[in-house]
């Protein structure tokens, strides 16, 4: 099968017009793919944490998923599901194991003036300084949501 995700954005289709295969592929990739990685990695992270070492599972999300738009329902649903799953997982983790979501903000390709090295420095410092107190938090490492363009403005 061929899944054309730009189909959803280029045609500005509404939820009930999105082909089932396209919706399923989006959820399978963006949400279930991360859930499968978490199932695989978490037992090892729990061992690391049980030995008294910091262990962190970080998911990356796009701020595009938080820009609610009637024509991006599959993508938004997958991003919100991921954030919800990570907050649930975080509540079940013992110290010092941490699970959190890092929202990339608008990607560098969408903001030509954004310096990728600056973004990496901000994200890296945030990750290196994480503590158990930030367990389950969604961090935004990009411009504030208010400054982000809507999908139809981009």
Short mmCIF file of C-alpha atoms in Angstrom, two decimals:
data_model
loop_
_atom_site.label_atom_id
_atom_site.label_comp_id
_atom_site.label_asym_id
_atom_site.label_seq_id
_atom_site.Cartn_x
_atom_site.Cartn_y
_atom_site.Cartn_z
CA UNK A 1 0.00 0.00 0.00
CA UNK A 2 0.99 3.58 -0.51
CA UNK A 3 0.05 6.09 2.17
CA UNK A 4 0.00 9.67 1.06
CA UNK A 5 -0.09 11.71 4.26
CA UNK A 6 0.15 15.04 2.40
CA UNK A 7 -3.20 14.02 0.90
CA UNK A 8 -4.85 15.04 4.14
CA UNK A 9 -3.19 18.46 4.26
CA UNK A 10 -3.20 19.35 0.59
CA UNK A 11 -6.86 18.56 0.13
CA UNK A 12 -7.94 20.03 3.46
CA UNK A 13 -10.23 17.08 4.13
CA UNK A 14 -12.33 16.75 7.25
CA UNK A 15 -12.25 13.77 9.61
CA UNK A 16 -15.04 11.87 7.93
CA UNK A 17 -13.36 12.34 4.55
CA UNK A 18 -9.97 10.94 5.59
CA UNK A 19 -9.50 7.45 4.12
CA UNK A 20 -9.40 4.81 6.84
CA UNK A 21 -6.00 3.55 5.68
CA UNK A 22 -4.53 7.05 5.94
CA UNK A 23 -5.93 7.59 9.45
CA UNK A 24 -4.79 4.14 10.60
CA UNK A 25 -1.31 4.66 9.14
CA UNK A 26 -0.97 8.00 10.95
CA UNK A 27 -2.00 6.48 14.28
CA UNK A 28 0.14 3.37 13.70
CA UNK A 29 3.21 5.47 12.97
CA UNK A 30 2.89 8.44 15.31
CA UNK A 31 1.28 6.75 18.31
CA UNK A 32 1.53 2.97 18.19
CA UNK A 33 5.14 3.09 16.96
CA UNK A 34 6.17 5.02 20.06
CA UNK A 35 4.08 2.74 22.29
CA UNK A 36 5.95 -0.27 20.87
CA UNK A 37 9.31 1.43 21.47
CA UNK A 38 8.26 2.21 25.04
CA UNK A 39 7.28 -1.44 25.65
CA UNK A 40 10.69 -2.51 24.43
CA UNK A 41 12.79 0.10 26.24
CA UNK A 42 11.02 0.49 29.57
CA UNK A 43 12.10 -2.83 31.15
CA UNK A 44 15.75 -1.88 30.57
CA UNK A 45 15.17 1.65 31.85
CA UNK A 46 13.55 0.21 34.99
CA UNK A 47 16.69 -1.89 35.57
CA UNK A 48 18.88 1.18 35.17
CA UNK A 49 16.65 3.11 37.58
CA UNK A 50 16.61 0.24 40.11
CA UNK A 51 20.41 0.48 40.21
CA UNK A 52 20.03 4.11 41.31
CA UNK A 53 20.85 5.66 37.94
CA UNK A 54 18.79 8.24 36.12
CA UNK A 55 16.83 6.71 33.23
CA UNK A 56 14.73 8.82 30.90
CA UNK A 57 12.31 7.93 28.08
CA UNK A 58 11.65 10.96 25.90
CA UNK A 59 9.15 11.19 23.08
CA UNK A 60 9.34 13.94 20.50
CA UNK A 61 6.17 15.56 19.26
CA UNK A 62 5.46 18.32 16.83
CA UNK A 63 3.68 21.48 17.82
CA UNK A 64 1.69 21.06 14.64
CA UNK A 65 -0.31 18.41 16.47
CA UNK A 66 -1.30 20.98 19.10
CA UNK A 67 -2.46 23.48 16.48
CA UNK A 68 -5.99 22.15 16.28
CA UNK A 69 -7.36 22.38 12.79
CA UNK A 70 -10.41 20.67 11.39
CA UNK A 71 -8.33 19.26 8.54
CA UNK A 72 -5.50 17.69 10.55
CA UNK A 73 -7.51 15.47 12.85
CA UNK A 74 -5.49 12.26 12.36
CA UNK A 75 -2.19 13.97 13.09
CA UNK A 76 -3.57 15.95 16.03
CA UNK A 77 -5.22 12.84 17.48
CA UNK A 78 -1.95 10.91 17.30
CA UNK A 79 0.02 13.71 18.98
CA UNK A 80 -2.48 14.24 21.81
CA UNK A 81 -2.73 10.45 22.33
CA UNK A 82 1.05 10.31 22.65
CA UNK A 83 1.15 13.10 25.21
CA UNK A 84 -1.64 11.46 27.21
CA UNK A 85 0.09 8.08 27.13
CA UNK A 86 3.36 9.57 28.33
CA UNK A 87 1.67 11.36 31.23
CA UNK A 88 0.00 8.08 32.25
CA UNK A 89 3.28 6.17 31.99
CA UNK A 90 5.08 8.83 34.03
CA UNK A 91 2.66 8.40 36.93
CA UNK A 92 3.58 4.73 37.21
CA UNK A 93 7.37 5.17 37.27
CA UNK A 94 9.52 4.93 40.39
CA UNK A 95 12.33 7.38 41.01
CA UNK A 96 14.70 7.99 39.25
CA UNK A 97 12.99 6.79 36.03
CA UNK A 98 11.43 9.64 34.06
CA UNK A 99 9.13 9.75 31.03
CA UNK A 100 8.41 13.03 29.31
CA UNK A 101 7.43 14.60 26.02
CA UNK A 102 9.55 17.12 24.19
CA UNK A 103 7.60 19.26 21.75
CA UNK A 104 9.85 20.49 19.00
CA UNK A 105 7.98 23.69 18.30
CA UNK A 106 7.84 24.64 14.67
CA UNK A 107 10.51 22.68 12.85
CA UNK A 108 13.50 24.48 11.32
CA UNK A 109 12.18 23.85 7.82
CA UNK A 110 9.04 25.76 8.77
CA UNK A 111 10.97 28.63 10.34
CA UNK A 112 13.88 29.38 7.99
CA UNK A 113 15.50 31.75 10.51
CA UNK A 114 15.53 29.14 13.28
CA UNK A 115 19.04 27.95 13.98
CA UNK A 116 19.10 24.18 14.42
CA UNK A 117 22.18 24.31 16.66
CA UNK A 118 20.44 26.78 18.98
CA UNK A 119 17.42 24.49 19.13
CA UNK A 120 19.65 21.49 19.88
CA UNK A 121 21.43 23.44 22.64
CA UNK A 122 18.10 24.41 24.26
CA UNK A 123 16.74 20.87 24.00
CA UNK A 124 20.00 19.32 25.18
CA UNK A 125 20.27 21.53 28.26
CA UNK A 126 16.66 20.82 29.15
CA UNK A 127 17.18 17.06 28.83
CA UNK A 128 20.45 17.05 30.76
CA UNK A 129 18.87 18.98 33.63
CA UNK A 130 15.70 16.91 33.94
CA UNK A 131 14.77 15.71 37.39
CA UNK A 132 12.06 13.42 38.66
CA UNK A 133 10.01 16.56 39.42
CA UNK A 134 9.53 17.03 35.66
CA UNK A 135 8.27 13.49 35.21
CA UNK A 136 5.31 13.52 32.80
CA UNK A 137 5.72 17.15 31.78
CA UNK A 138 5.39 18.25 28.16
CA UNK A 139 8.25 20.63 27.39
CA UNK A 140 8.13 23.01 24.45
CA UNK A 141 11.51 23.77 22.91
CA UNK A 142 10.36 26.23 20.33
CA UNK A 143 8.51 29.50 19.96
CA UNK A 144 5.41 29.94 22.15
CA UNK A 145 2.18 28.52 20.75
CA UNK A 146 0.77 32.02 20.33
CA UNK A 147 3.51 32.82 17.80
CA UNK A 148 2.96 29.71 15.71
CA UNK A 149 1.07 29.95 12.45
CA UNK A 150 -2.14 28.00 12.00
CA UNK A 151 -1.98 25.26 9.40
CA UNK A 152 -3.88 27.37 6.90
CA UNK A 153 -1.47 30.30 7.43
CA UNK A 154 1.68 28.26 6.74
#
